[in-house]
mmCIF file of C-alpha atoms and ligand atoms in Angstrom:
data_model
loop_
_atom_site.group_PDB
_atom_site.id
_atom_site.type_symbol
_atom_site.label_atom_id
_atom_site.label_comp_id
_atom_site.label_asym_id
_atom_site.label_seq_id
_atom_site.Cartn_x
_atom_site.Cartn_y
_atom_site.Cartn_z
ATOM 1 C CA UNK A 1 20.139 -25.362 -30.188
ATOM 2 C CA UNK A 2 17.800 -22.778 -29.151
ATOM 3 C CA UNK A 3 18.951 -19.950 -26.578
ATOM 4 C CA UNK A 4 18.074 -21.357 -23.053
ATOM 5 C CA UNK A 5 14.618 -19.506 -21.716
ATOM 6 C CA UNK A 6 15.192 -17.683 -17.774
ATOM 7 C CA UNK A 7 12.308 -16.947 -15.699
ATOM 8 C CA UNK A 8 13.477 -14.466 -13.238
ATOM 9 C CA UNK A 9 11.635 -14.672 -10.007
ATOM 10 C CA UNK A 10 12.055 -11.939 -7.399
ATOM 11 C CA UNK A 11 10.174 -11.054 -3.783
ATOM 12 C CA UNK A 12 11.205 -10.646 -0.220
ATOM 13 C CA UNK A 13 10.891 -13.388 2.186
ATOM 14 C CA UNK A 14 8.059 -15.164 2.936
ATOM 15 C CA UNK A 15 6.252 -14.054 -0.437
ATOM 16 C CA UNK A 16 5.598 -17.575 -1.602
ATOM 17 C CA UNK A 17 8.073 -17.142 -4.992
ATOM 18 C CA UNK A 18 9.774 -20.281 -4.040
ATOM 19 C CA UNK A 19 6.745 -22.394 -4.342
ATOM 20 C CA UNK A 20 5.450 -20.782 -7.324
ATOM 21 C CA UNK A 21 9.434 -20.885 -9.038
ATOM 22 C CA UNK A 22 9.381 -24.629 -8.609
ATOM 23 C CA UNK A 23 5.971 -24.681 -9.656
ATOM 24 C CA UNK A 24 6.739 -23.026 -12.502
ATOM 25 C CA UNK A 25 9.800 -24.894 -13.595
ATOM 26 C CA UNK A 26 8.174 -27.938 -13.804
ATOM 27 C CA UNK A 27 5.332 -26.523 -15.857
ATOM 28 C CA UNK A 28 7.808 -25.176 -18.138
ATOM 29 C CA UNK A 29 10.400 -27.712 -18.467
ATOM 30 C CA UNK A 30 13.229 -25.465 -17.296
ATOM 31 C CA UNK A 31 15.684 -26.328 -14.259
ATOM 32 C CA UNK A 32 15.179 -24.261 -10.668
ATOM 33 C CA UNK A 33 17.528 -22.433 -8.767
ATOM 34 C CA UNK A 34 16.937 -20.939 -4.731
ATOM 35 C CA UNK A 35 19.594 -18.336 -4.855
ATOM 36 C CA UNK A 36 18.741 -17.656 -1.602
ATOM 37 C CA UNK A 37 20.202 -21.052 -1.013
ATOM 38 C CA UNK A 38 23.239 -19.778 -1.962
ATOM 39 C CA UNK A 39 23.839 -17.140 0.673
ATOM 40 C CA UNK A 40 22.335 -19.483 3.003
ATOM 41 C CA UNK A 41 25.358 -22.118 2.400
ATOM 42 C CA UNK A 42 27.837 -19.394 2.583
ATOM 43 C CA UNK A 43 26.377 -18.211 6.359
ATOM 44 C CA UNK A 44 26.172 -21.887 7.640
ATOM 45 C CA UNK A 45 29.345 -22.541 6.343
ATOM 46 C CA UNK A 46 30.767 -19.254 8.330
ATOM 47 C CA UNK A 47 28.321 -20.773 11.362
ATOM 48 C CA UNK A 48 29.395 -24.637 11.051
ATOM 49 C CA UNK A 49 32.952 -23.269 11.437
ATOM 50 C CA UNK A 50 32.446 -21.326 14.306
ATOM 51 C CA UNK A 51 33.797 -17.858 12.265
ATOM 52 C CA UNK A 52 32.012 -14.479 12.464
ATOM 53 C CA UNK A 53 29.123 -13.018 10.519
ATOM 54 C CA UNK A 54 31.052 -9.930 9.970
ATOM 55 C CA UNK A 55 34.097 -10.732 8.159
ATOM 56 C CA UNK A 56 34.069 -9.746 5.029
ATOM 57 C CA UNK A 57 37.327 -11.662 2.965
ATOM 58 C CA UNK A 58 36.000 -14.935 4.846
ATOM 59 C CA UNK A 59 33.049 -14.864 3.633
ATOM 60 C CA UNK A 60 33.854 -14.384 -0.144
ATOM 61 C CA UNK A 61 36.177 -17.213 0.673
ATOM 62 C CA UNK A 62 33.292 -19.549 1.922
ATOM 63 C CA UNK A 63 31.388 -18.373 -1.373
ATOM 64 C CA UNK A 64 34.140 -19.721 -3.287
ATOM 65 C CA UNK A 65 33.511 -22.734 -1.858
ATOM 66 C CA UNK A 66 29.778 -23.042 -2.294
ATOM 67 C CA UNK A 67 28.912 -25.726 -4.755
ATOM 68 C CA UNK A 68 25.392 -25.724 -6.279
ATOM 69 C CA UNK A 69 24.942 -29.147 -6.667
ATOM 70 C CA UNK A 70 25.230 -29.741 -3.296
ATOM 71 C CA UNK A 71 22.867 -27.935 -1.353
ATOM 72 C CA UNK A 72 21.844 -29.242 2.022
ATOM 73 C CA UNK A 73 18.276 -27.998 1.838
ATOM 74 C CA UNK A 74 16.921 -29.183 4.876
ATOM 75 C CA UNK A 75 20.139 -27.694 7.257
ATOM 76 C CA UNK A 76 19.680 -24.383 4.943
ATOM 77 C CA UNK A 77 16.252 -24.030 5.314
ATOM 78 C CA UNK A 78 16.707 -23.215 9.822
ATOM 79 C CA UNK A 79 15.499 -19.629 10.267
ATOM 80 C CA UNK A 80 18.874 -18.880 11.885
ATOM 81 C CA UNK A 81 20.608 -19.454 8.441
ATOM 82 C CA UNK A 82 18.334 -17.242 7.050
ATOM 83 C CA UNK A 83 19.078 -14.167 9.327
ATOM 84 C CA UNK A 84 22.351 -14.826 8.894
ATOM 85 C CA UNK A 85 22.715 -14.975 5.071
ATOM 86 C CA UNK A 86 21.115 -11.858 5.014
ATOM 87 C CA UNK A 87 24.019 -10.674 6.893
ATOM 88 C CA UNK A 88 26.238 -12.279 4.259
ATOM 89 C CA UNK A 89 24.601 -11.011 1.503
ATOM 90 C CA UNK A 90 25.449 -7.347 2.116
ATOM 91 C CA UNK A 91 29.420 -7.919 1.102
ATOM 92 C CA UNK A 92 29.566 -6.895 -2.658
ATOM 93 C CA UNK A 93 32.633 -9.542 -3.390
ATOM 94 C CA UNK A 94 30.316 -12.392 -1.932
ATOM 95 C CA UNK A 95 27.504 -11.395 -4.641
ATOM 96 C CA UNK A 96 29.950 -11.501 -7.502
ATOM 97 C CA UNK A 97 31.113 -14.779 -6.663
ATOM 98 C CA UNK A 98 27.602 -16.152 -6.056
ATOM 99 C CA UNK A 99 26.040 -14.121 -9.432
ATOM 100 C CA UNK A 100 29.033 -15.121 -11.451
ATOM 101 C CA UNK A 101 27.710 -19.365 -10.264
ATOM 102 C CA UNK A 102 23.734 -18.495 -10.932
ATOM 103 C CA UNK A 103 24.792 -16.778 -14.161
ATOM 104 C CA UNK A 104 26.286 -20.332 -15.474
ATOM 105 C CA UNK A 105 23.704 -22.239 -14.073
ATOM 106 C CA UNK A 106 20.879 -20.023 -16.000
ATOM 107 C CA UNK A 107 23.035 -20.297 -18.991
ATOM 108 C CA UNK A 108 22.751 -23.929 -19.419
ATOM 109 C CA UNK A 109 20.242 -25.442 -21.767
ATOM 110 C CA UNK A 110 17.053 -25.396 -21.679
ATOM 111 C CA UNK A 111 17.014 -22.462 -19.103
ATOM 112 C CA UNK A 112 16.091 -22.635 -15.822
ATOM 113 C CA UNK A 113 13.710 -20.113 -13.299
ATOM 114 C CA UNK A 114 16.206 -18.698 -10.836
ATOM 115 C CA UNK A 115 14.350 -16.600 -7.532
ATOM 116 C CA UNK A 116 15.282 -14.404 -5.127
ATOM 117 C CA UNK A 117 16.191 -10.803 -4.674
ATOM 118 C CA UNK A 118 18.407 -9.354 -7.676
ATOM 119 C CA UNK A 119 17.238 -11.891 -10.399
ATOM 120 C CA UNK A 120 15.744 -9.625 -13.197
ATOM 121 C CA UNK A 121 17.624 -6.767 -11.680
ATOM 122 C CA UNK A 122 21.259 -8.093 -11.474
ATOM 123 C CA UNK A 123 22.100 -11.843 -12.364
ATOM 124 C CA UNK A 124 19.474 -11.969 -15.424
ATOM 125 C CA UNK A 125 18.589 -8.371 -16.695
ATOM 126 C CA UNK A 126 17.778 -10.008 -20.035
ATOM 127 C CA UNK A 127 15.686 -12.757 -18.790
ATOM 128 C CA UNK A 128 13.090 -13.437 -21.014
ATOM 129 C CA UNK A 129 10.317 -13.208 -18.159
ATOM 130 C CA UNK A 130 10.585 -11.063 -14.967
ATOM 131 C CA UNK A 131 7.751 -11.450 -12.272
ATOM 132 C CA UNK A 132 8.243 -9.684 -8.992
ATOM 133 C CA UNK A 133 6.564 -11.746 -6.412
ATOM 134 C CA UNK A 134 4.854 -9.769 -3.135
ATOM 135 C CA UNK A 135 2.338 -9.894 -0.508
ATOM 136 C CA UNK A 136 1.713 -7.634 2.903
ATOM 137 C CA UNK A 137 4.329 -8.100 5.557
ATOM 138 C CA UNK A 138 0.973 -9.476 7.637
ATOM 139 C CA UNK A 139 0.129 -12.149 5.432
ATOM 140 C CA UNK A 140 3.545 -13.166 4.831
ATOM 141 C CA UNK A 141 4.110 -13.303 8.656
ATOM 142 C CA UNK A 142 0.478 -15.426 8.635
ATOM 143 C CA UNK A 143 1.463 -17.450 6.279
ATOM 144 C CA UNK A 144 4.615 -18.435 7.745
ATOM 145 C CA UNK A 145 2.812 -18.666 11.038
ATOM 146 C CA UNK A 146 0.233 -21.303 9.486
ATOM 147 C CA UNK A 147 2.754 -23.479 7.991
ATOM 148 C CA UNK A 148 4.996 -23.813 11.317
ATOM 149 C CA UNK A 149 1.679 -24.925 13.252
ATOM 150 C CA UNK A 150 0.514 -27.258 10.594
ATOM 151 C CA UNK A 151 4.090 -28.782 10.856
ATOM 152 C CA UNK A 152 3.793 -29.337 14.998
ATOM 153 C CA UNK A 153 6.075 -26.186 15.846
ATOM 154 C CA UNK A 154 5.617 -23.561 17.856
ATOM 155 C CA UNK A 155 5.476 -19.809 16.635
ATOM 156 C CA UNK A 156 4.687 -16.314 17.766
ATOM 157 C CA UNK A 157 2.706 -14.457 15.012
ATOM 158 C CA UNK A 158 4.354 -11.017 16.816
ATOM 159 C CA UNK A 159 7.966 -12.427 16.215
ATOM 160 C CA UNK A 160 7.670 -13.412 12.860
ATOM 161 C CA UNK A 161 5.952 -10.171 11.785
ATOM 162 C CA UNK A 162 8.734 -8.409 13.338
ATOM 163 C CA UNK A 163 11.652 -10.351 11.655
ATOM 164 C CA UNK A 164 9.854 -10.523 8.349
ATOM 165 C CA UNK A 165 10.030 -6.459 8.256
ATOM 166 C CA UNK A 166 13.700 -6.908 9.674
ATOM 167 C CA UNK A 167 14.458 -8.747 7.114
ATOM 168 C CA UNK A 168 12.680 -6.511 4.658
ATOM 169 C CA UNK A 169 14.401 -3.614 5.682
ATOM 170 C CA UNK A 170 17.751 -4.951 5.530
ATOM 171 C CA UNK A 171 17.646 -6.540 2.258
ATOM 172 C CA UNK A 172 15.919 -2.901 0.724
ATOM 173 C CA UNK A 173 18.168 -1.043 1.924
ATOM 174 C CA UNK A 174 21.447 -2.620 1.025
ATOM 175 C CA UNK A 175 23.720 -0.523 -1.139
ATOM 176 C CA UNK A 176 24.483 -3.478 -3.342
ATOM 177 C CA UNK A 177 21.519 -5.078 -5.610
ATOM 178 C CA UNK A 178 18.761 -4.509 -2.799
ATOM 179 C CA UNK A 179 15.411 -5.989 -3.364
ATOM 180 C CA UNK A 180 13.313 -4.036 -5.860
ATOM 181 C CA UNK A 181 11.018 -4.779 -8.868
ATOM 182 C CA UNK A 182 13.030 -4.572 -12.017
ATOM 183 C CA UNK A 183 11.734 -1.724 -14.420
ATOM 184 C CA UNK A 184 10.079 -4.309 -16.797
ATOM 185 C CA UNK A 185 8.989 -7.053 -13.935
ATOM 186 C CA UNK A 186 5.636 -8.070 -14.053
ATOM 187 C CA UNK A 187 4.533 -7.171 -10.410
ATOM 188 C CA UNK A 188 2.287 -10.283 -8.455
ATOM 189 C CA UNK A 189 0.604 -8.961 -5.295
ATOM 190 C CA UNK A 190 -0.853 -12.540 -3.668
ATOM 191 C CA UNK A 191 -2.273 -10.688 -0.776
ATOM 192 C CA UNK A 192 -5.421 -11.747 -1.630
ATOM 193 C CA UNK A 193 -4.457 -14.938 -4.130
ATOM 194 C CA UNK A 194 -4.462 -18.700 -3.186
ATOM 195 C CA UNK A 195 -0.904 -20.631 -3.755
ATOM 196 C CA UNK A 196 -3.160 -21.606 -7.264
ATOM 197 C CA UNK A 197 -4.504 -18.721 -8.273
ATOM 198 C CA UNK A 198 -0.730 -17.099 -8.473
ATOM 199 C CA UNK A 199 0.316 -20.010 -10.454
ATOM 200 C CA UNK A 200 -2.226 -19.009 -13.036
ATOM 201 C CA UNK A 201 -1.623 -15.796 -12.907
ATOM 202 C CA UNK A 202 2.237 -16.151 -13.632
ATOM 203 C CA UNK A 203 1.610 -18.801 -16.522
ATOM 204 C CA UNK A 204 -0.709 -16.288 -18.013
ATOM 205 C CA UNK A 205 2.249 -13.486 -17.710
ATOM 206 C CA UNK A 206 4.768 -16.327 -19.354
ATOM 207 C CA UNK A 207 2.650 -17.485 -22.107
ATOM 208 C CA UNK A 208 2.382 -14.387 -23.794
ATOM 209 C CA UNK A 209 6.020 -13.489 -23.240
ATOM 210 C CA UNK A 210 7.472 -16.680 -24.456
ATOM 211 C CA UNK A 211 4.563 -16.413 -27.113
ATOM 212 C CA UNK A 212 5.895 -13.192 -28.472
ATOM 213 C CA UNK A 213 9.524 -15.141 -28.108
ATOM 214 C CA UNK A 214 8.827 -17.867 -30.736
HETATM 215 O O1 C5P B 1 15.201 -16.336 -0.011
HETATM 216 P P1 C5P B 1 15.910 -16.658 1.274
HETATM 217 O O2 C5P B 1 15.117 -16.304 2.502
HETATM 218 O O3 C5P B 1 16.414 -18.057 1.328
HETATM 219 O O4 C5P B 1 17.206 -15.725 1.265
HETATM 220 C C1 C5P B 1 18.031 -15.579 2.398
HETATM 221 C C2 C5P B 1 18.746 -14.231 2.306
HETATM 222 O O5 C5P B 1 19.695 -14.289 1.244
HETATM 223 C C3 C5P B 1 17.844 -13.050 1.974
HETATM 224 O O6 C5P B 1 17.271 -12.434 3.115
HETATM 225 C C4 C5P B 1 18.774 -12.103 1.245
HETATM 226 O O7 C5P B 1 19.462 -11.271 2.140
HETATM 227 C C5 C5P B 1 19.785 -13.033 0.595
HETATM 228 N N1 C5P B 1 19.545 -13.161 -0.844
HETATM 229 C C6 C5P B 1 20.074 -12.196 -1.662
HETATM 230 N N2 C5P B 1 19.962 -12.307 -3.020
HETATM 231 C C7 C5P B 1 19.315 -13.346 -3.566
HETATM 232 C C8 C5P B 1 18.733 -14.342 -2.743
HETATM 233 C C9 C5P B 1 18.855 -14.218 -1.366
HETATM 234 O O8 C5P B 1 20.660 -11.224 -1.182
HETATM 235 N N3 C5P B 1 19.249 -13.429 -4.910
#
Protein backbone atom coordinates (compact mmCIF):
# COMPACT_ATOMS: atom_id res chain seq x y z
CA UNK A 1 0.00 0.00 0.00
CA UNK A 2 1.13 3.35 -0.85
CA UNK A 3 2.51 5.78 2.00
CA UNK A 4 -0.60 7.76 3.25
CA UNK A 5 -0.49 11.56 1.61
CA UNK A 6 -0.75 14.66 4.69
CA UNK A 7 -1.81 18.01 3.79
CA UNK A 8 -0.66 20.18 6.54
CA UNK A 9 -2.83 23.16 7.02
CA UNK A 10 -1.72 25.99 9.31
CA UNK A 11 -3.17 29.80 10.14
CA UNK A 12 -4.34 31.66 13.16
CA UNK A 13 -7.89 31.92 13.99
CA UNK A 14 -10.40 33.10 11.98
CA UNK A 15 -8.23 32.60 8.68
CA UNK A 16 -10.78 30.41 6.97
CA UNK A 17 -8.18 27.08 6.92
CA UNK A 18 -10.90 25.05 8.39
CA UNK A 19 -13.22 25.51 5.54
CA UNK A 20 -10.70 25.22 2.95
CA UNK A 21 -9.04 21.80 5.02
CA UNK A 22 -12.41 20.14 4.72
CA UNK A 23 -12.72 21.42 1.41
CA UNK A 24 -9.76 20.06 0.52
CA UNK A 25 -10.10 16.63 2.00
CA UNK A 26 -12.93 15.84 0.17
CA UNK A 27 -11.38 16.93 -3.10
CA UNK A 28 -8.57 14.78 -2.35
CA UNK A 29 -9.95 11.75 -0.87
CA UNK A 30 -7.98 12.03 2.37
CA UNK A 31 -9.63 12.07 6.01
CA UNK A 32 -9.77 15.69 8.07
CA UNK A 33 -8.62 16.49 11.32
CA UNK A 34 -9.48 20.14 13.50
CA UNK A 35 -6.62 19.89 15.87
CA UNK A 36 -7.83 22.78 17.26
CA UNK A 37 -10.64 20.54 18.30
CA UNK A 38 -8.41 18.85 20.28
CA UNK A 39 -7.34 21.54 22.71
CA UNK A 40 -10.80 22.65 22.62
CA UNK A 41 -12.03 19.15 24.26
CA UNK A 42 -9.26 19.26 26.69
CA UNK A 43 -10.45 23.09 27.99
CA UNK A 44 -14.21 22.09 28.10
CA UNK A 45 -13.40 19.10 29.71
CA UNK A 46 -11.28 21.25 32.48
CA UNK A 47 -14.61 23.77 32.19
CA UNK A 48 -17.46 20.94 32.31
CA UNK A 49 -15.68 19.84 35.52
CA UNK A 50 -15.57 22.95 37.13
CA UNK A 51 -11.34 22.70 37.43
CA UNK A 52 -9.01 25.62 36.62
CA UNK A 53 -7.49 26.83 33.38
CA UNK A 54 -4.18 26.99 34.99
CA UNK A 55 -3.27 23.67 36.17
CA UNK A 56 -0.91 22.24 34.39
CA UNK A 57 -0.77 18.06 35.43
CA UNK A 58 -4.75 18.30 35.08
CA UNK A 59 -4.77 19.28 32.04
CA UNK A 60 -2.33 16.69 30.45
CA UNK A 61 -4.58 14.39 32.37
CA UNK A 62 -7.82 15.61 30.54
CA UNK A 63 -5.65 15.26 27.22
CA UNK A 64 -5.22 11.76 28.03
CA UNK A 65 -8.60 11.45 27.99
CA UNK A 66 -9.50 13.17 24.75
CA UNK A 67 -10.75 10.72 22.21
CA UNK A 68 -10.81 11.80 18.53
CA UNK A 69 -13.60 10.02 17.47
CA UNK A 70 -15.68 11.66 19.65
CA UNK A 71 -15.66 15.19 19.23
CA UNK A 72 -18.64 17.22 20.29
CA UNK A 73 -18.32 19.81 17.55
CA UNK A 74 -21.12 21.88 18.16
CA UNK A 75 -20.29 22.30 22.33
CA UNK A 76 -16.48 22.84 21.03
CA UNK A 77 -17.15 25.23 18.61
CA UNK A 78 -18.57 28.23 21.81
CA UNK A 79 -16.04 31.08 21.63
CA UNK A 80 -15.43 30.54 25.36
CA UNK A 81 -13.83 27.07 24.56
CA UNK A 82 -11.81 28.67 22.24
CA UNK A 83 -10.17 31.28 24.62
CA UNK A 84 -9.76 28.77 26.84
CA UNK A 85 -7.93 26.08 24.79
CA UNK A 86 -5.65 28.60 23.93
CA UNK A 87 -4.91 28.72 27.51
CA UNK A 88 -4.46 24.95 27.43
CA UNK A 89 -2.42 24.83 24.66
CA UNK A 90 0.56 26.64 26.20
CA UNK A 91 1.48 23.41 28.62
CA UNK A 92 4.22 21.50 26.60
CA UNK A 93 3.05 17.89 28.20
CA UNK A 94 -0.59 18.65 26.87
CA UNK A 95 0.93 19.09 23.17
CA UNK A 96 2.80 15.83 23.34
CA UNK A 97 -0.10 13.97 24.30
CA UNK A 98 -2.36 15.66 21.73
CA UNK A 99 0.65 15.50 18.74
CA UNK A 100 1.48 11.99 19.73
CA UNK A 101 -2.97 11.28 18.82
CA UNK A 102 -2.83 13.61 15.42
CA UNK A 103 0.44 11.87 14.53
CA UNK A 104 -1.56 8.32 14.42
CA UNK A 105 -4.45 9.70 12.98
CA UNK A 106 -2.28 11.27 9.90
CA UNK A 107 -0.56 8.01 9.75
CA UNK A 108 -3.47 6.01 8.76
CA UNK A 109 -4.17 5.19 5.16
CA UNK A 110 -4.90 7.11 2.72
CA UNK A 111 -3.70 10.28 4.66
CA UNK A 112 -5.67 12.78 5.90
CA UNK A 113 -5.32 17.06 5.90
CA UNK A 114 -4.77 17.90 9.55
CA UNK A 115 -5.05 22.14 10.38
CA UNK A 116 -4.16 24.26 12.87
CA UNK A 117 -1.15 25.91 14.36
CA UNK A 118 2.05 23.50 14.48
CA UNK A 119 0.98 21.14 11.56
CA UNK A 120 3.92 21.43 9.01
CA UNK A 121 6.01 22.79 11.80
CA UNK A 122 5.62 20.13 14.59
CA UNK A 123 3.10 17.13 14.19
CA UNK A 124 3.89 16.65 10.27
CA UNK A 125 7.33 18.25 9.30
CA UNK A 126 7.41 15.76 6.42
CA UNK A 127 4.00 16.31 5.15
CA UNK A 128 3.93 16.06 1.68
CA UNK A 129 2.09 19.57 1.26
CA UNK A 130 2.39 22.54 3.70
CA UNK A 131 0.10 25.66 3.05
CA UNK A 132 0.09 28.36 5.67
CA UNK A 133 -3.29 29.87 5.63
CA UNK A 134 -3.63 33.95 6.54
CA UNK A 135 -5.59 36.99 6.14
CA UNK A 136 -5.51 40.67 8.03
CA UNK A 137 -6.60 40.58 11.62
CA UNK A 138 -9.54 43.11 10.06
CA UNK A 139 -10.91 40.81 7.69
CA UNK A 140 -10.69 37.93 9.86
CA UNK A 141 -12.54 39.94 12.60
CA UNK A 142 -15.15 40.91 9.45
CA UNK A 143 -15.48 37.81 8.51
CA UNK A 144 -16.30 36.39 11.74
CA UNK A 145 -18.52 39.38 12.28
CA UNK A 146 -20.57 38.52 8.95
CA UNK A 147 -21.09 34.99 9.73
CA UNK A 148 -22.49 35.61 13.45
CA UNK A 149 -25.13 38.16 11.87
CA UNK A 150 -26.06 35.94 9.02
CA UNK A 151 -26.65 33.24 11.77
CA UNK A 152 -29.21 35.73 13.97
CA UNK A 153 -26.45 36.59 16.71
CA UNK A 154 -25.33 39.49 17.93
CA UNK A 155 -21.61 40.76 17.60
CA UNK A 156 -19.40 43.75 18.15
CA UNK A 157 -16.95 44.14 15.19
CA UNK A 158 -14.56 46.12 18.05
CA UNK A 159 -14.62 42.92 20.32
CA UNK A 160 -13.88 40.47 17.92
CA UNK A 161 -11.02 42.48 16.37
CA UNK A 162 -9.66 42.77 19.74
CA UNK A 163 -9.80 39.01 20.74
CA UNK A 164 -8.74 37.89 17.30
CA UNK A 165 -5.23 39.85 17.95
CA UNK A 166 -5.47 38.39 21.62
CA UNK A 167 -5.58 35.38 20.41
CA UNK A 168 -2.91 36.03 17.84
CA UNK A 169 -0.58 37.20 20.21
CA UNK A 170 -0.86 34.47 22.56
CA UNK A 171 -0.62 31.65 20.28
CA UNK A 172 2.80 33.58 18.50
CA UNK A 173 4.29 34.01 21.25
CA UNK A 174 4.15 30.73 23.06
CA UNK A 175 7.50 29.15 23.82
CA UNK A 176 6.26 25.79 22.68
CA UNK A 177 5.35 25.24 18.76
CA UNK A 178 3.82 28.89 18.38
CA UNK A 179 2.08 29.69 15.20
CA UNK A 180 4.47 30.36 12.32
CA UNK A 181 4.79 29.40 8.60
CA UNK A 182 6.97 26.37 8.30
CA UNK A 183 10.24 27.10 6.22
CA UNK A 184 8.85 25.21 3.13
CA UNK A 185 4.89 26.20 3.63
CA UNK A 186 3.33 27.53 0.78
CA UNK A 187 2.05 30.93 2.25
CA UNK A 188 -2.04 31.82 1.24
CA UNK A 189 -2.86 35.47 2.01
CA UNK A 190 -7.00 35.46 1.36
CA UNK A 191 -7.19 39.06 2.25
CA UNK A 192 -8.38 39.79 -0.88
CA UNK A 193 -9.62 36.00 -2.08
CA UNK A 194 -13.25 34.63 -2.03
CA UNK A 195 -13.78 31.21 0.15
CA UNK A 196 -13.40 29.80 -3.88
CA UNK A 197 -10.79 31.45 -5.14
CA UNK A 198 -8.46 29.99 -2.08
CA UNK A 199 -9.70 26.62 -2.86
CA UNK A 200 -8.18 26.99 -6.28
CA UNK A 201 -5.40 28.40 -5.28
CA UNK A 202 -4.46 25.54 -2.75
CA UNK A 203 -5.41 22.70 -5.35
CA UNK A 204 -3.10 24.41 -7.73
CA UNK A 205 -0.22 24.36 -4.83
CA UNK A 206 -1.22 20.39 -4.25
CA UNK A 207 -1.33 19.28 -7.73
CA UNK A 208 2.04 19.99 -8.54
CA UNK A 209 3.35 18.71 -5.22
CA UNK A 210 1.60 15.44 -5.26
CA UNK A 211 2.46 15.59 -9.11
CA UNK A 212 6.14 15.65 -8.44
CA UNK A 213 5.15 12.77 -5.65
CA UNK A 214 3.98 10.10 -8.16
O1 LIG B 1 -8.31 26.51 15.63
P1 LIG B 1 -9.05 26.74 16.92
O2 LIG B 1 -9.53 28.16 17.09
O3 LIG B 1 -10.14 25.76 17.16
O4 LIG B 1 -7.96 26.48 18.06
C1 LIG B 1 -8.21 26.79 19.42
C2 LIG B 1 -6.86 27.02 20.11
O5 LIG B 1 -6.17 25.78 20.20
C3 LIG B 1 -5.91 27.95 19.36
O6 LIG B 1 -6.08 29.32 19.69
C4 LIG B 1 -4.55 27.45 19.78
O7 LIG B 1 -4.13 28.05 20.98
C5 LIG B 1 -4.78 25.98 20.05
N1 LIG B 1 -4.24 25.14 18.98
C6 LIG B 1 -2.90 24.83 19.03
N2 LIG B 1 -2.36 23.98 18.11
C7 LIG B 1 -3.11 23.47 17.12
C8 LIG B 1 -4.49 23.80 17.03
C9 LIG B 1 -5.03 24.66 17.97
O8 LIG B 1 -2.19 25.30 19.91
N3 LIG B 1 -2.54 22.62 16.25
Amino acid sequence: MSKPIVIAVDGPAASGKGTLSRRLATQYGLRHLDTGLSYRAVAQALMAAGRPLDDEALATEAARAVDFSAFDAAALSAHAVGDAASRVSVFPPVRRVLVEKQRAFASQPPGAVLDGRDIGTVVCPHADVKLYVTASPAVRAGRRHREILRLGGQADYAAILADIERRDARDMERADSPLRPAADAHLLDTSQMSIEAAFLAACAIIDDALGGRN
